[in-house]
Tab-separated table of C-alpha atoms in Angstrom:
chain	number	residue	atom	x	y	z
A	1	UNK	CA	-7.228	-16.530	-13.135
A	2	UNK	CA	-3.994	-16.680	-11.210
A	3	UNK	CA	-4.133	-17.507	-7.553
A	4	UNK	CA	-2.062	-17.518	-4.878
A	5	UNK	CA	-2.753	-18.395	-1.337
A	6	UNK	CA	-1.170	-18.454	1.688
A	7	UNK	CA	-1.435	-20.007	5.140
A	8	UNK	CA	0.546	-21.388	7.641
A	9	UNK	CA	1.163	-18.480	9.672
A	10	UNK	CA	0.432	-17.892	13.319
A	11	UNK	CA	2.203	-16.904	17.254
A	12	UNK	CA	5.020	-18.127	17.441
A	13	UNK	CA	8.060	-18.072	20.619
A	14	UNK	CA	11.701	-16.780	19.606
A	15	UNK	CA	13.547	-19.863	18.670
A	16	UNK	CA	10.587	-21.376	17.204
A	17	UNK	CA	9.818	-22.557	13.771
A	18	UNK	CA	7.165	-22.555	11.323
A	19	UNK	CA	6.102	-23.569	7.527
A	20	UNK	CA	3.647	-21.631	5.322
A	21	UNK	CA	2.378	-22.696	2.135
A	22	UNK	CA	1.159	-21.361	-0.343
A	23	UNK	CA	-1.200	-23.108	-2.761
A	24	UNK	CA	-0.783	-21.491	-6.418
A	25	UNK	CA	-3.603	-21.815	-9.084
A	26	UNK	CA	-4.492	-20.601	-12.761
A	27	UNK	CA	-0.769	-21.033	-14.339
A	28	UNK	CA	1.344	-23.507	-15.006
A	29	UNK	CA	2.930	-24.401	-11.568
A	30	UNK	CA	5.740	-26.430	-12.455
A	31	UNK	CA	7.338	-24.024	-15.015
A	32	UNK	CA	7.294	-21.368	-12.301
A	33	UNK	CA	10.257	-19.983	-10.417
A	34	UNK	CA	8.425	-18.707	-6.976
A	35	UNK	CA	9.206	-16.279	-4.307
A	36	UNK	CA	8.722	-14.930	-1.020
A	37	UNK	CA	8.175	-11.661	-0.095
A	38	UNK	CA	8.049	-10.139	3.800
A	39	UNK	CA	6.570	-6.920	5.032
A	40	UNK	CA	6.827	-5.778	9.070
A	41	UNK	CA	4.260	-3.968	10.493
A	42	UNK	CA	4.069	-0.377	9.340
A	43	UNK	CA	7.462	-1.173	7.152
A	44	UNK	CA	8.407	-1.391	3.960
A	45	UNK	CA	8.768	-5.016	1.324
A	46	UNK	CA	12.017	-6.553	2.214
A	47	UNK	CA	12.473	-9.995	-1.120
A	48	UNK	CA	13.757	-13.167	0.854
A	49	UNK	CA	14.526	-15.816	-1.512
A	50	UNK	CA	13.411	-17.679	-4.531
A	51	UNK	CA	12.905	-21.317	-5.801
A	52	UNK	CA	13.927	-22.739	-9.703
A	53	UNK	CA	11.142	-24.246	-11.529
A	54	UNK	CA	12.599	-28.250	-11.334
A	55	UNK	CA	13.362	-28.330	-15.047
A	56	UNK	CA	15.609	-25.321	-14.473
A	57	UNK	CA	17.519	-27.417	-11.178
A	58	UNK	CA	14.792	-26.924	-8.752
A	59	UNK	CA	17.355	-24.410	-6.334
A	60	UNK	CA	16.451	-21.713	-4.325
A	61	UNK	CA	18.564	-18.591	-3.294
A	62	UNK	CA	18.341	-16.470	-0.240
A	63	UNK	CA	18.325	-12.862	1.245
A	64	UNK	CA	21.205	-12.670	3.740
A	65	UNK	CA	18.910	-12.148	6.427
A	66	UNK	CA	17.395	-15.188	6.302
A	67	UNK	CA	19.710	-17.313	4.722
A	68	UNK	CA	20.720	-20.721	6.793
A	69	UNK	CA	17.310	-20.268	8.961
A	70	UNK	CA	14.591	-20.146	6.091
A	71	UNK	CA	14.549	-22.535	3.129
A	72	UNK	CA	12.589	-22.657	0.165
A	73	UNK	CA	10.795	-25.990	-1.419
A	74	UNK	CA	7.933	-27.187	-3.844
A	75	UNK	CA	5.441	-29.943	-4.279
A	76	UNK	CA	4.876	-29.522	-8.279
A	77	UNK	CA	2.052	-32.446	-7.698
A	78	UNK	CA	0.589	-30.013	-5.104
A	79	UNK	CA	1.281	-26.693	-6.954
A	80	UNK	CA	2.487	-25.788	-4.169
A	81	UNK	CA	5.527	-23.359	-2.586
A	82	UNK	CA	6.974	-23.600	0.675
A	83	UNK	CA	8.749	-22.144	3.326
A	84	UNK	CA	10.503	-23.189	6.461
A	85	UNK	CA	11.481	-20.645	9.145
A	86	UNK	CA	13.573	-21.938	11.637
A	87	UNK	CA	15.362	-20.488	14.991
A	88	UNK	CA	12.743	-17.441	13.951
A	89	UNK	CA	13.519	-14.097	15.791
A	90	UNK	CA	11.074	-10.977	17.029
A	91	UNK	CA	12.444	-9.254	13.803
A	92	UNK	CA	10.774	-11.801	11.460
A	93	UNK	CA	7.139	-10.686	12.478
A	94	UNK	CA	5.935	-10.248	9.479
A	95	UNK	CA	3.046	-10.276	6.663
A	96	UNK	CA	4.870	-13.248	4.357
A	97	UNK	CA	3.876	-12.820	0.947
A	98	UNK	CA	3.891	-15.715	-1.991
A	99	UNK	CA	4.627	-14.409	-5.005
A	100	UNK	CA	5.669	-15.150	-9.144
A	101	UNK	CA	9.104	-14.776	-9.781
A	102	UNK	CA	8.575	-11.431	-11.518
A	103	UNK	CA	6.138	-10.623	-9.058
A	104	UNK	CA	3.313	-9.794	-11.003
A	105	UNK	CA	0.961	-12.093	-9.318
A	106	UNK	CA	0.745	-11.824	-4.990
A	107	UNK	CA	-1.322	-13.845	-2.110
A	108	UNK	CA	-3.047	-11.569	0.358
A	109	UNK	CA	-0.235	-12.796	2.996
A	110	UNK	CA	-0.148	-14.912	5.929
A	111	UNK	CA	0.868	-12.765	9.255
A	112	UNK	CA	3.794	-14.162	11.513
A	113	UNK	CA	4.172	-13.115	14.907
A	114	UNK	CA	7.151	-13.854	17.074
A	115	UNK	CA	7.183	-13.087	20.229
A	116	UNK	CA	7.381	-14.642	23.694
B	1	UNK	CA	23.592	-5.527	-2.319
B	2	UNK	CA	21.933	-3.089	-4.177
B	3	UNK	CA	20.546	-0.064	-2.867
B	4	UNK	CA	17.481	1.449	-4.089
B	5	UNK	CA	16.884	5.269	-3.331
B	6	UNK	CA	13.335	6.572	-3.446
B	7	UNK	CA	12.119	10.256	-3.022
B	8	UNK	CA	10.491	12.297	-1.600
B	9	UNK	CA	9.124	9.412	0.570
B	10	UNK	CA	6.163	11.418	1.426
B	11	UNK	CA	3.748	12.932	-1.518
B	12	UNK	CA	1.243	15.010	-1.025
B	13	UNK	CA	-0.455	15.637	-4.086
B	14	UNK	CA	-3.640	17.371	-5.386
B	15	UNK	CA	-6.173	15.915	-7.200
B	16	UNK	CA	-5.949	16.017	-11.011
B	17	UNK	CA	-2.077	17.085	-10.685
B	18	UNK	CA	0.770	15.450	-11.853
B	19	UNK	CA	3.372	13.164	-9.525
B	20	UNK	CA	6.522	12.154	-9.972
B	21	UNK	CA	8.774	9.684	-7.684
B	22	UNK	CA	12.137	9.089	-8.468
B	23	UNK	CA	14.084	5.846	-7.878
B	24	UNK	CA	18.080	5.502	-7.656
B	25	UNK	CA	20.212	2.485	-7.531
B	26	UNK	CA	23.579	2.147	-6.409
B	27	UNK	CA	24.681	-0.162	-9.806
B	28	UNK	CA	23.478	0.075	-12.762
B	29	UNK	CA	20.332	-2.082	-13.591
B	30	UNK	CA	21.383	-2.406	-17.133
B	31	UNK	CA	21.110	-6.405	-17.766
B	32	UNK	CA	23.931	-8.380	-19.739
B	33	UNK	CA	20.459	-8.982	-22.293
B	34	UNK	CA	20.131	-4.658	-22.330
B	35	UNK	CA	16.923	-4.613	-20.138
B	36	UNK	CA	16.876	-2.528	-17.275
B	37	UNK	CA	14.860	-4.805	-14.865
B	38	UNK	CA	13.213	-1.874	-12.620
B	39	UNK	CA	9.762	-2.436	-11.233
B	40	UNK	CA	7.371	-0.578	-9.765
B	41	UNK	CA	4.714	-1.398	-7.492
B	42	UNK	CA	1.595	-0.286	-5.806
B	43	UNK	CA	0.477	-1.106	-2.196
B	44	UNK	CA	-3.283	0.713	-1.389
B	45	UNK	CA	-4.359	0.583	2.128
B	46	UNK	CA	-4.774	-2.648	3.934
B	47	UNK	CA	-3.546	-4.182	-0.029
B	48	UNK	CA	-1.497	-6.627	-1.298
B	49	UNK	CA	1.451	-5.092	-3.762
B	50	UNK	CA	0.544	-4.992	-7.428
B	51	UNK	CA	2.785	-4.360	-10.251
B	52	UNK	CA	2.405	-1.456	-12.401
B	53	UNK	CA	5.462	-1.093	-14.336
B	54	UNK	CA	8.214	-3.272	-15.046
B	55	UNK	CA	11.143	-3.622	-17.385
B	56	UNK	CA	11.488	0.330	-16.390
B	57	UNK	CA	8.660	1.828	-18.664
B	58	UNK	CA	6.051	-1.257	-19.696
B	59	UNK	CA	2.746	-0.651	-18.104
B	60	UNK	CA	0.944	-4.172	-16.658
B	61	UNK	CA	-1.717	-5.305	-18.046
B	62	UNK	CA	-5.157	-3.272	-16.657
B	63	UNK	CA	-3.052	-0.596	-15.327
B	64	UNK	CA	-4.504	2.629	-16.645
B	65	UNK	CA	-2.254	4.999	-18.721
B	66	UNK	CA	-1.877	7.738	-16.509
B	67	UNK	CA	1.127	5.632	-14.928
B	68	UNK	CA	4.290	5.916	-16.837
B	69	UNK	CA	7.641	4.718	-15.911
B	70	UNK	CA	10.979	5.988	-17.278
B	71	UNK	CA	14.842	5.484	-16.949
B	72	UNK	CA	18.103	3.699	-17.800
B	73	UNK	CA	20.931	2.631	-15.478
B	74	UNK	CA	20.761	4.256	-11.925
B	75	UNK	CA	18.113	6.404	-12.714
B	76	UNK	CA	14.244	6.180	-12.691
B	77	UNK	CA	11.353	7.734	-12.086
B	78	UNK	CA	7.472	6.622	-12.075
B	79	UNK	CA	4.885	9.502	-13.224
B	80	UNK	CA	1.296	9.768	-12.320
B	81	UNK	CA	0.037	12.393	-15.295
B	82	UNK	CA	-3.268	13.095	-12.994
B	83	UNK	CA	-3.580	11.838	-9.642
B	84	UNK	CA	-7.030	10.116	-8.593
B	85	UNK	CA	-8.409	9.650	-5.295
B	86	UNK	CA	-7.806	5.543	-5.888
B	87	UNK	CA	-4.111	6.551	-6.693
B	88	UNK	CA	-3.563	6.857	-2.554
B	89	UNK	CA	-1.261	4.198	-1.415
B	90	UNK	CA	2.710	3.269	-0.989
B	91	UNK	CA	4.888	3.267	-4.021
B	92	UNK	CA	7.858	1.018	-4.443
B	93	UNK	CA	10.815	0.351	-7.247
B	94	UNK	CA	12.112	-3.011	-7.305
B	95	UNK	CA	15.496	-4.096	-9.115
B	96	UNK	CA	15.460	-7.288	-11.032
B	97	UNK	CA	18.708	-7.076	-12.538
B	98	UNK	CA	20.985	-8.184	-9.588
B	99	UNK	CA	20.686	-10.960	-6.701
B	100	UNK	CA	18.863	-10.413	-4.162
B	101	UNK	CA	15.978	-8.593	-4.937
B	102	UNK	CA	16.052	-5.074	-3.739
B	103	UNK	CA	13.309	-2.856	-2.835
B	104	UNK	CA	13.083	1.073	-2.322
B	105	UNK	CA	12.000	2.029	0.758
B	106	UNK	CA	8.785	3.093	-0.403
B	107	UNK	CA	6.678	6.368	-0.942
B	108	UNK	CA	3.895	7.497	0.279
B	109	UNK	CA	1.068	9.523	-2.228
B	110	UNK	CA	-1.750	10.763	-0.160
B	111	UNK	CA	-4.107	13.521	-1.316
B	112	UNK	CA	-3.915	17.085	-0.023
């Protein structure tokens, strides 16, 4: 059974950073590309980036709203996906989401709150 | 980007009746390999997102068959032959086809 679980989040001031993880299970982890998937309170799913399985160059790409303050990485010994959030705003409160490329498999979400 | 374009994005719907929710992108979602990578996805209250359909029209796995998903290119459209009480929740298409990801802005099915 595919897993996928989150954790990491938490309060956090504007300006701040944080990493979640998110600990993957029942598939083959290092042939996976990954991504991360946000949802604001009350809002809609807004895709922020994804990471390359290593054989495939191990890269990740970004949403433009988050690109040059989040960044994507793995631990394939860990089966485990990443992601850093850094200089995080009030606007990136959030349920953050781990998910399969495709998306067919999701975590239940780890919340981030910014705020002051 | 692409845009996605849902409507209506409220649907209230009646028990045993169809539903239909319509999904538009602003490029084609035709792939260079002919797919049309368009997605759709459930959210039920206080849920995680599960897939339902992707590739346009191919049902997920445990997903029963009164969900069907149609279109090609701009144009697409999810159908719910007979709504059930379980059915209540937020809708979203998803394109595949172009970086980044794109969702719809999501619609919402509750029961009348």
């Amino acid at each position: 059974e595919v897993q996928l679980v989150e954790s990491g989040g938490g309060l956090v001031k504007p300006g701040g950073s944080l990493r979640l993880s998110c600990a993957a299970s029942g598939f083959t982890f290092t042939n996976a590309w990954m991504s991360w998937v946000r949802q604001a309170p009350g809002k809609g799913l807004e895709w922020l980036g994804r990471i390359k399985s290593k054989t495939d160059g191990g890269t990740a790409d970004y949403a433009a709203p988050v690109k040059g303050r989040f960044s994507i990485s793995r631990d394939d010994s860990e089966n485990t996906v990443y992601l850093q959030m850094n200089n995080l705003k009030t606007e990136d409160t959030a349920l953050y989401y781990c998910t399969t490329l495709g998306l067919d498999y999701w975590g239940q979400g780890t919340l981030v709150t910014v705020s002051s | 980007d692409v845009v996605m374009t849902q409507s209506p994005l409220s649907l209230p719907v009646t028990l045993g009746q169809p539903a239909s929710i319509s999904c538009r992108s602003s490029q084609s979602l035709v792939h260079s390999d002919g797919n049309n990578y368009l997605s759709w996805f459930q959210q039920r209250p206080g849920q995680s997102p599960r897939r339902l359909i992707y590739k346009g029209s191919t049902r997920d796995s445990g997903v029963p068959d009164r969900f069907s998903g149609s279109g090609s290119g701009t144009d697409f459209t999810l159908k719910i032959s007979r709504v059930e009480a379980e059915d209540v929740g937020v809708y979203y298409c998803m394109q595949g086809t172009h970086w980044p990801r794109t969702f719809g802005q999501g619609t919402k099915v509750e029961i009348k």
